[in-house]
Short mmCIF file of C-alpha atoms and ligand atoms in Angstrom, two decimals:
data_model
loop_
_atom_site.label_atom_id
_atom_site.label_comp_id
_atom_site.label_asym_id
_atom_site.label_seq_id
_atom_site.Cartn_x
_atom_site.Cartn_y
_atom_site.Cartn_z
CA ILE T 19 0.13 94.64 -98.43
CA GLN T 20 3.07 96.17 -98.26
CA GLU T 21 4.88 95.60 -94.52
CA ARG T 22 4.58 98.26 -92.26
CA PHE T 23 6.75 98.81 -88.86
CA ASP T 24 6.05 100.07 -85.14
CA ALA T 25 8.74 102.30 -85.73
CA ILE T 26 11.93 102.91 -88.48
CA VAL T 27 15.28 104.07 -86.50
CA VAL T 28 16.81 105.94 -88.82
CA GLY T 29 20.92 105.87 -88.77
CA ALA T 30 22.39 103.29 -86.83
CA GLY T 31 25.13 105.52 -83.91
CA PRO T 32 24.97 104.83 -80.31
CA SER T 33 21.30 106.60 -80.22
CA GLY T 34 20.00 105.38 -82.75
CA ASN T 35 21.31 101.67 -81.28
CA ALA T 36 20.11 102.13 -77.73
CA ALA T 37 16.62 103.40 -79.10
CA ALA T 38 16.23 99.88 -81.76
CA TYR T 39 17.47 98.02 -78.57
CA THR T 40 14.92 99.45 -75.90
CA MET T 41 11.83 98.74 -78.85
CA ALA T 42 12.86 95.69 -80.29
CA LYS T 43 12.85 94.62 -77.12
CA GLY T 44 9.51 96.01 -75.57
CA GLY T 45 8.54 93.05 -78.69
CA LEU T 46 8.10 96.54 -81.02
CA LYS T 47 8.35 95.38 -84.51
CA VAL T 48 12.42 97.85 -85.77
CA LEU T 49 13.92 98.15 -88.67
CA GLN T 50 16.71 100.56 -88.83
CA ILE T 51 18.79 101.16 -92.07
CA GLU T 52 21.87 102.61 -91.78
CA ARG T 53 24.17 104.53 -94.67
CA GLY T 54 27.64 102.69 -94.32
CA GLU T 55 28.94 99.32 -95.51
CA TYR T 56 28.22 98.62 -91.17
CA PRO T 57 27.11 100.49 -88.00
CA GLY T 58 30.28 102.46 -87.35
CA SER T 59 32.58 102.61 -91.03
CA LYS T 60 30.93 106.06 -90.54
CA ASN T 61 30.95 106.58 -86.56
CA VAL T 62 34.19 109.08 -85.27
CA GLN T 63 34.19 109.53 -81.91
CA GLY T 64 37.66 109.81 -78.84
CA ALA T 65 36.01 108.00 -77.39
CA ILE T 66 35.63 107.85 -74.03
CA LEU T 67 32.86 104.95 -73.81
CA TYR T 68 30.61 106.05 -69.68
CA ALA T 69 29.20 102.79 -68.52
CA ASP T 70 26.39 103.67 -66.91
CA ALA T 71 24.47 105.09 -69.69
CA LEU T 72 24.86 101.43 -71.58
CA GLU T 73 24.75 99.37 -68.22
CA ARG T 74 21.03 100.77 -68.40
CA ILE T 75 20.31 99.14 -71.86
CA ILE T 76 22.78 96.06 -71.50
CA PRO T 77 23.92 95.41 -67.87
CA ASP T 78 26.20 92.47 -68.71
CA PHE T 79 28.49 94.88 -71.38
CA ARG T 80 31.02 93.92 -69.88
CA GLU T 81 31.24 89.70 -70.97
CA ASP T 82 31.33 90.42 -74.53
CA ALA T 83 31.96 94.40 -75.32
CA PRO T 84 35.23 95.25 -77.72
CA LEU T 85 36.75 97.04 -75.05
CA GLU T 86 39.95 98.47 -75.16
CA ARG T 87 40.77 100.34 -71.57
CA HIS T 88 39.34 101.30 -68.35
CA VAL T 89 40.22 104.63 -67.37
CA ILE T 90 41.92 105.61 -64.19
CA GLU T 91 43.89 108.37 -64.91
CA GLN T 92 42.58 111.92 -66.17
CA ARG T 93 44.37 115.12 -66.41
CA ILE T 94 43.41 118.51 -67.54
CA TRP T 95 46.17 120.23 -69.38
CA VAL T 96 45.85 123.86 -69.97
CA ILE T 97 48.32 124.52 -72.70
CA ASP T 98 50.77 127.29 -74.41
CA ASP T 99 53.29 126.93 -76.66
CA SER T 100 55.97 125.55 -74.35
CA SER T 101 54.44 124.56 -71.21
CA HIS T 102 51.43 122.80 -69.76
CA THR T 103 49.86 123.65 -66.26
CA GLY T 104 48.38 120.70 -65.61
CA MET T 105 45.83 118.92 -62.91
CA HIS T 106 46.52 115.00 -63.05
CA TYR T 107 43.31 112.34 -61.12
CA ARG T 108 44.31 108.87 -60.21
CA SER T 109 43.08 106.54 -58.50
CA GLU T 110 43.05 103.02 -57.41
CA ASP T 111 39.95 102.92 -56.04
CA PHE T 112 38.95 103.27 -60.58
CA ASN T 113 40.70 99.92 -60.71
CA GLU T 114 36.73 98.41 -60.10
CA GLU T 115 35.05 95.73 -61.09
CA LYS T 116 32.59 97.74 -62.88
CA PRO T 117 34.80 100.16 -64.77
CA ASN T 118 32.88 103.52 -64.68
CA ARG T 119 34.77 105.30 -68.36
CA TYR T 120 35.52 103.21 -71.01
CA THR T 121 38.33 103.96 -73.81
CA ILE T 122 36.19 102.62 -77.61
CA ILE T 123 37.23 102.10 -81.19
CA ARG T 124 33.99 103.74 -81.95
CA ALA T 125 33.69 101.18 -85.40
CA GLN T 126 34.43 98.14 -83.08
CA PHE T 127 31.85 99.33 -80.65
CA ASP T 128 29.29 100.32 -82.97
CA ARG T 129 29.71 96.53 -84.91
CA TRP T 130 29.05 94.73 -81.26
CA PHE T 131 26.07 97.29 -80.35
CA SER T 132 24.11 96.67 -83.05
CA SER T 133 24.88 92.48 -83.07
CA LYS T 134 22.63 93.43 -80.50
CA VAL T 135 20.35 94.96 -81.47
CA ARG T 136 20.00 92.23 -84.67
CA GLU T 137 20.12 89.74 -81.84
CA ALA T 138 17.38 91.23 -79.60
CA GLY T 139 14.52 91.44 -82.65
CA ALA T 140 15.08 94.47 -85.21
CA ILE T 141 15.41 94.20 -88.83
CA VAL T 142 18.92 96.61 -89.09
CA LEU T 143 19.67 98.19 -93.36
CA CYS T 144 22.62 98.63 -94.01
CA GLU T 145 24.46 100.06 -96.38
CA THR T 146 21.01 102.19 -97.28
CA THR T 147 21.08 106.11 -96.74
CA VAL T 148 17.40 107.44 -95.36
CA THR T 149 16.55 110.27 -98.30
CA GLU T 150 13.24 111.38 -97.56
CA LEU T 151 10.61 111.80 -94.54
CA VAL T 152 7.82 110.80 -95.44
CA LYS T 153 4.33 112.69 -94.74
CA ASP T 154 0.91 112.13 -94.83
CA THR T 155 -2.54 115.16 -95.84
CA LYS T 156 -2.20 116.13 -92.79
CA GLY T 157 2.11 117.06 -92.33
CA ASN T 158 2.01 113.66 -89.70
CA VAL T 159 5.13 111.45 -90.20
CA ILE T 160 4.36 108.15 -91.51
CA GLY T 161 7.47 106.59 -92.89
CA VAL T 162 10.94 107.27 -95.03
CA ARG T 163 12.06 106.83 -98.35
CA THR T 164 15.63 105.98 -98.71
CA ASP T 165 17.79 105.22 -101.61
CA ARG T 166 17.04 101.45 -102.39
CA GLN T 167 14.19 100.77 -105.85
CA GLY T 168 10.79 100.72 -103.63
CA GLY T 169 7.87 102.58 -102.51
CA PRO T 170 8.12 103.72 -98.97
CA LEU T 171 8.53 102.37 -96.36
CA LEU T 172 5.66 103.06 -93.81
CA ALA T 173 5.75 103.13 -89.43
CA ASP T 174 3.90 104.49 -86.80
CA VAL T 175 6.75 106.53 -85.88
CA VAL T 176 10.17 107.31 -87.14
CA VAL T 177 13.23 108.19 -84.72
CA LEU T 178 16.02 109.73 -86.17
CA ALA T 179 18.91 109.07 -85.31
CA GLU T 180 21.02 110.66 -88.55
CA GLY T 181 23.56 112.20 -86.27
CA VAL T 182 24.47 115.76 -86.16
CA ASN T 183 24.57 117.24 -89.79
CA GLY T 184 20.20 115.88 -89.45
CA LEU T 185 20.05 116.06 -93.21
CA VAL T 186 16.75 114.31 -93.20
CA GLY T 187 14.66 116.63 -90.54
CA GLN T 188 16.70 119.66 -92.30
CA ARG T 189 14.73 118.44 -95.64
CA ALA T 190 11.49 117.70 -94.45
CA ALA T 191 11.68 121.53 -93.22
CA LEU T 192 11.59 120.15 -88.84
CA ARG T 193 15.00 122.03 -88.14
CA ASP T 194 17.09 124.87 -88.96
CA GLU T 195 20.32 123.95 -91.20
CA LEU T 196 24.07 123.45 -88.54
CA LYS T 197 25.41 127.06 -88.27
CA PRO T 198 28.89 127.49 -87.76
CA GLU T 199 29.21 129.18 -84.32
CA ASN T 200 27.42 125.90 -83.03
CA VAL T 201 28.98 123.11 -84.23
CA ALA T 202 32.99 121.94 -84.14
CA LEU T 203 35.14 120.49 -86.84
CA ALA T 204 37.44 117.52 -85.04
CA VAL T 205 39.85 115.58 -86.40
CA LYS T 206 41.53 112.90 -85.04
CA GLU T 207 44.46 109.98 -85.65
CA MET T 208 45.16 106.56 -84.73
CA HIS T 209 48.96 105.71 -83.44
CA PHE T 210 49.96 102.70 -83.03
CA LEU T 211 53.13 101.75 -80.41
CA PRO T 212 53.43 98.18 -78.99
CA GLN T 213 51.80 97.52 -75.44
CA GLU T 214 54.52 97.92 -72.79
CA VAL T 215 55.31 101.28 -74.21
CA ILE T 216 51.87 102.79 -73.58
CA GLU T 217 52.41 101.31 -70.35
CA SER T 218 56.47 102.68 -69.93
CA ARG T 219 54.90 105.78 -71.22
CA PHE T 220 51.57 106.57 -68.91
CA ASN T 221 51.95 104.10 -66.18
CA LEU T 222 50.25 102.01 -66.31
CA LYS T 223 49.60 98.27 -65.54
CA GLY T 224 46.96 95.97 -67.15
CA ASP T 225 43.79 97.65 -68.47
CA GLY T 226 44.22 100.41 -66.77
CA GLY T 227 44.18 103.23 -68.88
CA VAL T 228 45.04 107.77 -68.72
CA VAL T 229 42.55 110.56 -71.10
CA ILE T 230 44.39 114.08 -71.56
CA GLU T 231 42.09 117.08 -71.77
CA ALA T 232 43.80 119.98 -73.74
CA MET T 233 42.91 123.43 -73.78
CA GLY T 234 44.91 126.78 -74.10
CA THR T 235 46.64 128.23 -77.27
CA VAL T 236 47.29 125.28 -78.77
CA THR T 237 43.84 125.93 -80.32
CA LYS T 238 44.80 129.07 -81.96
CA GLY T 239 42.32 131.39 -80.06
CA MET T 240 40.19 129.45 -81.40
CA THR T 241 37.31 127.74 -79.26
CA GLY T 242 38.03 123.95 -79.35
CA THR T 243 40.28 121.16 -76.79
CA GLY T 244 42.41 118.62 -77.39
CA PHE T 245 42.37 115.02 -76.57
CA LEU T 246 44.33 112.46 -75.85
CA TYR T 247 42.89 108.49 -74.92
CA THR T 248 45.29 105.79 -74.68
CA ASN T 249 44.06 102.51 -76.37
CA ARG T 250 45.15 99.19 -75.22
CA GLU T 251 47.43 99.04 -78.15
CA SER T 252 47.37 102.63 -79.48
CA ILE T 253 46.29 105.82 -78.63
CA SER T 254 43.74 108.81 -80.02
CA ILE T 255 44.46 111.65 -79.97
CA GLY T 256 42.60 115.01 -81.97
CA ILE T 257 42.01 118.33 -81.45
CA GLY T 258 38.28 120.79 -81.93
CA CYS T 259 37.15 124.03 -82.79
CA ILE T 260 34.28 126.04 -83.60
CA VAL T 261 33.71 125.95 -87.73
CA ASP T 262 32.93 130.13 -87.28
CA ASP T 263 36.17 130.22 -85.89
CA ILE T 264 38.57 128.36 -87.94
CA ARG T 265 36.65 129.57 -91.62
CA LYS T 266 38.17 133.02 -90.59
CA SER T 267 41.40 131.71 -88.77
CA GLY T 268 42.18 130.01 -92.70
CA MET T 269 43.86 127.00 -90.43
CA THR T 270 43.06 123.65 -91.86
CA PRO T 271 41.91 121.51 -88.78
CA TYR T 272 45.33 118.81 -90.38
CA ASN T 273 47.69 122.25 -89.13
CA LEU T 274 46.26 122.78 -85.62
CA LEU T 275 46.29 118.20 -85.69
CA ASP T 276 49.94 118.79 -86.40
CA SER T 277 50.76 121.74 -84.04
CA PHE T 278 48.71 119.51 -81.11
CA LYS T 279 50.72 117.12 -82.10
CA GLN T 280 54.40 118.79 -82.02
CA HIS T 281 53.64 120.87 -78.49
CA PRO T 282 56.75 119.24 -76.14
CA SER T 283 54.00 118.33 -73.65
CA ILE T 284 52.45 115.18 -76.83
CA ALA T 285 55.26 114.09 -78.47
CA PRO T 286 57.36 112.39 -76.19
CA LEU T 287 54.07 110.16 -75.78
CA ILE T 288 53.75 109.55 -80.03
CA ALA T 289 57.20 109.28 -80.51
CA GLY T 290 57.81 106.26 -82.71
CA SER T 291 53.90 105.63 -83.26
CA GLU T 292 52.80 104.54 -86.54
CA VAL T 293 49.83 106.26 -87.66
CA LYS T 294 47.42 104.79 -89.22
CA GLU T 295 44.38 106.20 -89.52
CA TYR T 296 43.02 109.81 -90.11
CA VAL T 297 38.78 111.48 -89.92
CA ALA T 298 37.41 114.29 -89.01
CA HIS T 299 34.03 114.84 -88.11
CA LEU T 300 31.46 117.48 -86.81
CA ILE T 301 30.59 117.56 -83.07
CA PRO T 302 27.22 119.71 -82.09
CA GLU T 303 28.05 122.18 -79.50
CA GLY T 304 25.92 125.36 -79.58
CA GLY T 305 24.19 123.59 -76.05
CA PHE T 306 21.02 123.71 -75.24
CA ARG T 307 20.02 126.83 -77.15
CA ALA T 308 21.00 125.53 -80.38
CA MET T 309 18.66 121.99 -80.07
CA PRO T 310 16.38 121.59 -81.91
CA GLU T 311 12.05 120.66 -81.52
CA THR T 312 13.21 116.92 -80.12
CA GLN T 313 8.84 115.10 -81.51
CA GLY T 314 6.25 116.28 -83.57
CA ASN T 315 3.72 114.34 -85.00
CA GLY T 316 5.08 110.83 -85.91
CA TRP T 317 8.17 111.42 -85.13
CA LEU T 318 11.53 112.19 -83.31
CA VAL T 319 15.20 113.24 -82.17
CA VAL T 320 17.98 111.84 -80.77
CA GLY T 321 21.63 112.17 -79.66
CA ASP T 322 23.80 114.62 -81.37
CA ALA T 323 20.68 115.21 -84.21
CA ALA T 324 18.89 116.22 -81.72
CA HIS T 325 22.54 118.44 -80.45
CA LEU T 326 23.05 116.40 -76.93
CA VAL T 327 26.24 117.12 -76.30
CA ASN T 328 28.02 118.16 -73.76
CA ALA T 329 31.09 119.94 -73.96
CA VAL T 330 32.74 120.69 -71.56
CA HIS T 331 32.70 117.76 -69.32
CA ARG T 332 33.32 116.09 -73.05
CA GLU T 333 30.84 113.86 -73.22
CA GLY T 334 28.05 112.66 -76.55
CA SER T 335 27.91 109.18 -76.09
CA ASN T 336 26.16 108.84 -73.15
CA LEU T 337 23.47 111.22 -73.58
CA ALA T 338 22.82 109.60 -77.20
CA MET T 339 22.52 106.95 -75.14
CA THR T 340 20.30 107.34 -73.02
CA SER T 341 18.66 110.05 -75.90
CA GLY T 342 17.84 107.59 -77.90
CA ARG T 343 16.94 104.68 -75.08
CA VAL T 344 14.29 107.06 -73.22
CA ALA T 345 12.21 107.36 -76.59
CA GLY T 346 12.41 104.47 -76.69
CA GLU T 347 10.62 103.77 -74.02
CA THR T 348 8.72 106.39 -74.63
CA ILE T 349 7.27 104.52 -77.54
CA VAL T 350 6.92 100.97 -75.89
CA TRP T 351 4.54 102.55 -73.75
CA LEU T 352 2.07 104.71 -75.64
CA LYS T 353 2.10 101.15 -77.70
CA ARG T 354 2.10 99.60 -74.71
CA ARG T 355 -1.48 101.58 -73.78
CA ARG T 356 -2.67 101.99 -77.35
CA GLU T 357 -2.09 106.03 -77.74
CA PRO T 358 -0.75 107.14 -81.19
CA CYS T 359 2.29 108.59 -81.47
CA THR T 360 1.24 112.53 -81.58
CA ALA T 361 3.35 115.57 -80.90
CA ALA T 362 0.73 115.50 -77.67
CA ASN T 363 1.81 111.76 -76.35
CA LEU T 364 5.55 111.78 -77.95
CA ALA T 365 6.03 114.62 -75.94
CA GLU T 366 6.39 112.26 -72.41
CA TYR T 367 9.63 111.91 -74.08
CA ARG T 368 10.91 115.68 -74.02
CA LYS T 369 8.90 115.17 -70.05
CA ARG T 370 11.27 112.07 -69.42
CA LEU T 371 14.91 114.32 -70.80
CA GLU T 372 14.03 117.00 -68.97
CA ASP T 373 13.99 114.73 -65.92
CA SER T 374 16.83 113.03 -66.68
CA PHE T 375 20.15 114.30 -66.45
CA VAL T 376 21.15 114.95 -70.17
CA LEU T 377 18.60 118.26 -70.20
CA LYS T 378 19.16 119.30 -66.74
CA ASP T 379 22.96 119.14 -67.75
CA MET T 380 22.29 121.23 -70.71
CA ARG T 381 20.41 123.50 -69.26
CA LYS T 382 22.97 124.57 -67.15
CA TYR T 383 25.46 124.81 -69.49
CA ARG T 384 23.28 127.14 -71.55
CA LYS T 385 25.44 129.42 -71.40
CA ILE T 386 28.95 128.59 -71.50
CA PRO T 387 29.99 128.21 -75.70
CA ALA T 388 28.47 131.97 -76.25
CA LEU T 389 30.89 133.06 -73.45
CA LEU T 390 33.84 130.93 -74.30
CA HIS T 391 32.35 132.39 -78.57
CA ASN T 392 32.10 136.13 -76.62
CA ASN T 393 35.48 136.06 -74.83
CA ARG T 394 38.36 134.39 -76.62
CA HIS T 395 41.25 135.68 -74.70
CA LEU T 396 40.35 132.97 -71.43
CA LEU T 397 41.75 129.72 -73.66
CA ASN T 398 44.90 132.46 -74.81
CA LEU T 399 45.48 134.77 -72.08
CA TYR T 400 44.90 132.49 -68.70
CA PRO T 401 47.24 129.81 -69.89
CA ARG T 402 50.11 132.15 -70.82
CA ILE T 403 49.62 134.10 -67.72
CA MET T 404 49.31 130.25 -65.60
CA SER T 405 52.59 129.53 -67.22
CA THR T 406 54.79 132.05 -66.31
CA ALA T 407 53.57 132.81 -63.10
CA ALA T 408 53.89 129.24 -62.54
CA GLN T 409 57.78 129.56 -64.27
CA THR T 410 58.22 132.91 -61.87
CA TRP T 411 56.91 130.83 -58.80
CA LEU T 412 59.30 127.76 -59.17
CA ARG T 413 62.49 128.89 -60.12
CA VAL T 414 64.77 129.10 -58.47
CA ASP T 415 67.35 132.38 -58.58
CA GLY T 416 67.79 134.79 -55.69
CA LYS T 417 65.20 136.63 -55.90
CA ALA T 418 63.23 136.53 -52.75
CA LYS T 419 59.65 135.04 -52.63
CA LYS T 420 57.94 138.38 -51.85
CA ALA T 421 59.15 139.40 -54.15
CA LYS T 422 58.41 137.42 -56.82
CA GLU T 423 54.75 137.73 -55.43
CA THR T 424 55.18 141.60 -55.82
CA GLU T 425 56.00 139.84 -59.82
CA ILE T 426 53.50 137.32 -60.47
CA ILE T 427 50.89 140.24 -59.17
CA GLN T 428 51.85 143.28 -61.05
CA ARG T 429 52.34 140.67 -64.55
CA LEU T 430 48.53 139.84 -64.06
CA ARG T 431 47.78 143.52 -63.26
CA THR T 432 49.62 144.46 -66.99
CA GLN T 433 47.85 141.91 -68.60
CA ARG T 434 44.56 141.75 -67.84
CA GLY T 435 44.34 144.17 -64.92
CA LEU T 436 41.77 143.49 -61.71
CA THR T 437 38.59 144.95 -63.29
CA GLY T 438 39.36 142.62 -66.18
CA MET T 439 39.51 139.64 -64.35
CA LEU T 440 37.04 140.19 -62.05
CA ALA T 441 34.87 141.11 -65.12
CA ASP T 442 36.12 137.65 -66.19
CA GLY T 443 35.14 135.11 -63.26
CA TRP T 444 32.18 136.77 -62.78
CA ARG T 445 31.01 136.02 -66.06
CA LEU T 446 32.41 132.44 -65.74
CA ALA T 447 30.75 132.16 -62.78
CA ARG T 448 27.05 133.23 -63.67
CA ALA T 449 27.51 131.23 -67.42
CA TRP T 450 28.70 127.88 -64.67
CA ARG T 451 25.16 128.27 -62.41
P1 FAD N 523 26.48 109.02 -83.95
O1 FAD N 523 27.53 108.71 -83.87
O2 FAD N 523 27.39 109.72 -85.69
O3 FAD N 523 25.55 108.14 -85.72
C1 FAD N 523 24.00 109.19 -86.37
C2 FAD N 523 24.18 106.83 -87.35
O4 FAD N 523 23.51 107.30 -88.53
C3 FAD N 523 25.90 107.03 -88.47
O5 FAD N 523 25.90 106.01 -88.46
C4 FAD N 523 25.17 107.64 -89.58
O6 FAD N 523 26.18 106.79 -91.03
C5 FAD N 523 23.43 107.60 -89.62
N1 FAD N 523 23.61 107.58 -90.37
C6 FAD N 523 23.02 109.37 -91.41
N2 FAD N 523 22.54 109.88 -92.13
C7 FAD N 523 21.53 108.75 -92.84
C8 FAD N 523 20.10 108.51 -93.48
N3 FAD N 523 20.90 109.78 -93.67
N4 FAD N 523 20.78 107.65 -93.44
C9 FAD N 523 21.41 106.38 -92.85
N5 FAD N 523 21.39 106.24 -92.32
C10 FAD N 523 22.20 107.12 -91.82
N6 FAD N 523 31.19 111.33 -77.05
C11 FAD N 523 31.48 111.15 -75.55
O7 FAD N 523 31.08 110.14 -74.52
N7 FAD N 523 33.18 110.59 -75.33
C12 FAD N 523 34.04 110.90 -76.42
O8 FAD N 523 35.25 110.47 -76.08
C13 FAD N 523 33.70 111.40 -77.29
N8 FAD N 523 35.03 112.05 -77.74
C14 FAD N 523 34.40 112.26 -79.17
C15 FAD N 523 35.50 112.82 -80.03
C16 FAD N 523 35.01 113.36 -82.16
C17 FAD N 523 36.56 113.70 -82.76
C18 FAD N 523 33.80 113.03 -82.75
C19 FAD N 523 33.96 113.68 -83.28
C20 FAD N 523 32.80 112.88 -81.03
C21 FAD N 523 33.19 112.83 -79.85
N9 FAD N 523 32.11 112.04 -78.86
C22 FAD N 523 32.21 111.58 -77.81
C23 FAD N 523 30.63 112.37 -79.39
C24 FAD N 523 29.89 111.30 -79.91
O9 FAD N 523 31.44 110.24 -80.57
C25 FAD N 523 28.29 111.60 -80.13
O10 FAD N 523 27.92 112.19 -79.19
C26 FAD N 523 27.92 109.91 -80.68
O11 FAD N 523 28.49 109.96 -81.70
C27 FAD N 523 26.56 110.29 -80.59
O12 FAD N 523 25.64 109.53 -80.74
P2 FAD N 523 24.48 109.38 -82.36
O13 FAD N 523 24.32 107.73 -82.55
O14 FAD N 523 23.51 110.74 -81.89
O15 FAD N 523 25.48 109.91 -83.73
#
């Protein structure tokens, strides 16, 4: 007799681990399948971990999770070729007993999370790729096939937590192919430096950390951002741009990262470091309008595979963990009521997501991807305008302040024009609502 599971989870990233853990803790018989040599071996993230999402799954995670630094300072930089205009927020309040954000190294973090999934009672099968979904004659999903020998693996429900590419879902016609305008390609390097060098460069002590998000001319007119995060003994630095833009620009992601690293505001922060890792990965950044169907008969989809990334706030892993948890809770709830995992019953998952911050935030920013895509000057022209205005204002050169004000306003008028700026402001305000 073939073994049958209550649920099969495809993938052991944050979304799959959250779903598998929640269901195993809820007493279900769970099989999780991961193609990597171990969970995390194939995964890439900046990475900032948002504690709240994990705390709702494993409240005492701080006791043994591999955490690097808790974030005490956030820098947001608008960059032009030679300068940056920054907003920094640093607070002693972030040195709290249970910090809110941490930097992590994904390979270590995913492995730890997976050990919790095993402890909760799920079977975790690594080095195994799910090749396709198995359907019954009515088209309901009833299991998966893998690249291992043997027949199909059957379950009442399959949770697709396979990440951004979503190939298993695509092959089963549950979703469309990813569009190049809806996905960013990010490249990242790990730069190693002694702990004390990192602490003196960023004015840190203990486990406190700094994160920098950078936008502007560094993405060469493309929609995208750069980032730099401090770990204990390394710095994660990366940049990502929309694939469609990269394709049209003819630039390589490596060139982009190289020019980001050489920027005069960035170069001194990583000087003398030893580079140990270079990785590239896609990020689903098309927003709410690019989301596929989230559930159907015998299946549901979570995390990046469901296109759940809030690119404006640089959040992905928390949406992944929350959607995984909510999916798991919904399945446990249906099982306890002895209800089958039909599309109508699994719609409860969607309802719970709608009630959570996940779909509220995705809806709020639904117009932003198209706004940025259709108004390339926003990330190119305004950083230059801000930089020249700041320089005019700050240089003490014998010019009267009134004359400087007039010069700044005059330059704004010629570079964008009053109506252009009003139109940009109006579009941004409308998209932000
Ligand atoms: P993934 O983490 O991609 O996991 C999917 C898993 O499924 C993988 O382990 C993969 O090997 C496995 N898999 C795929 N196909 C199969 C198959 N057919 N069979 C078996 N296994 C399969 N988010 C943040 O919150 N903070 C950040 O700082 C941040 N920075 C980022 C920086 C970069 C450069 C990138 C690329 C992303 C970043 N993100 C960040 C986004 C975040 O990494 C993702 O949102 C998150 O990893 C999504 O989790 P997931 O479990 O849905 O997918």
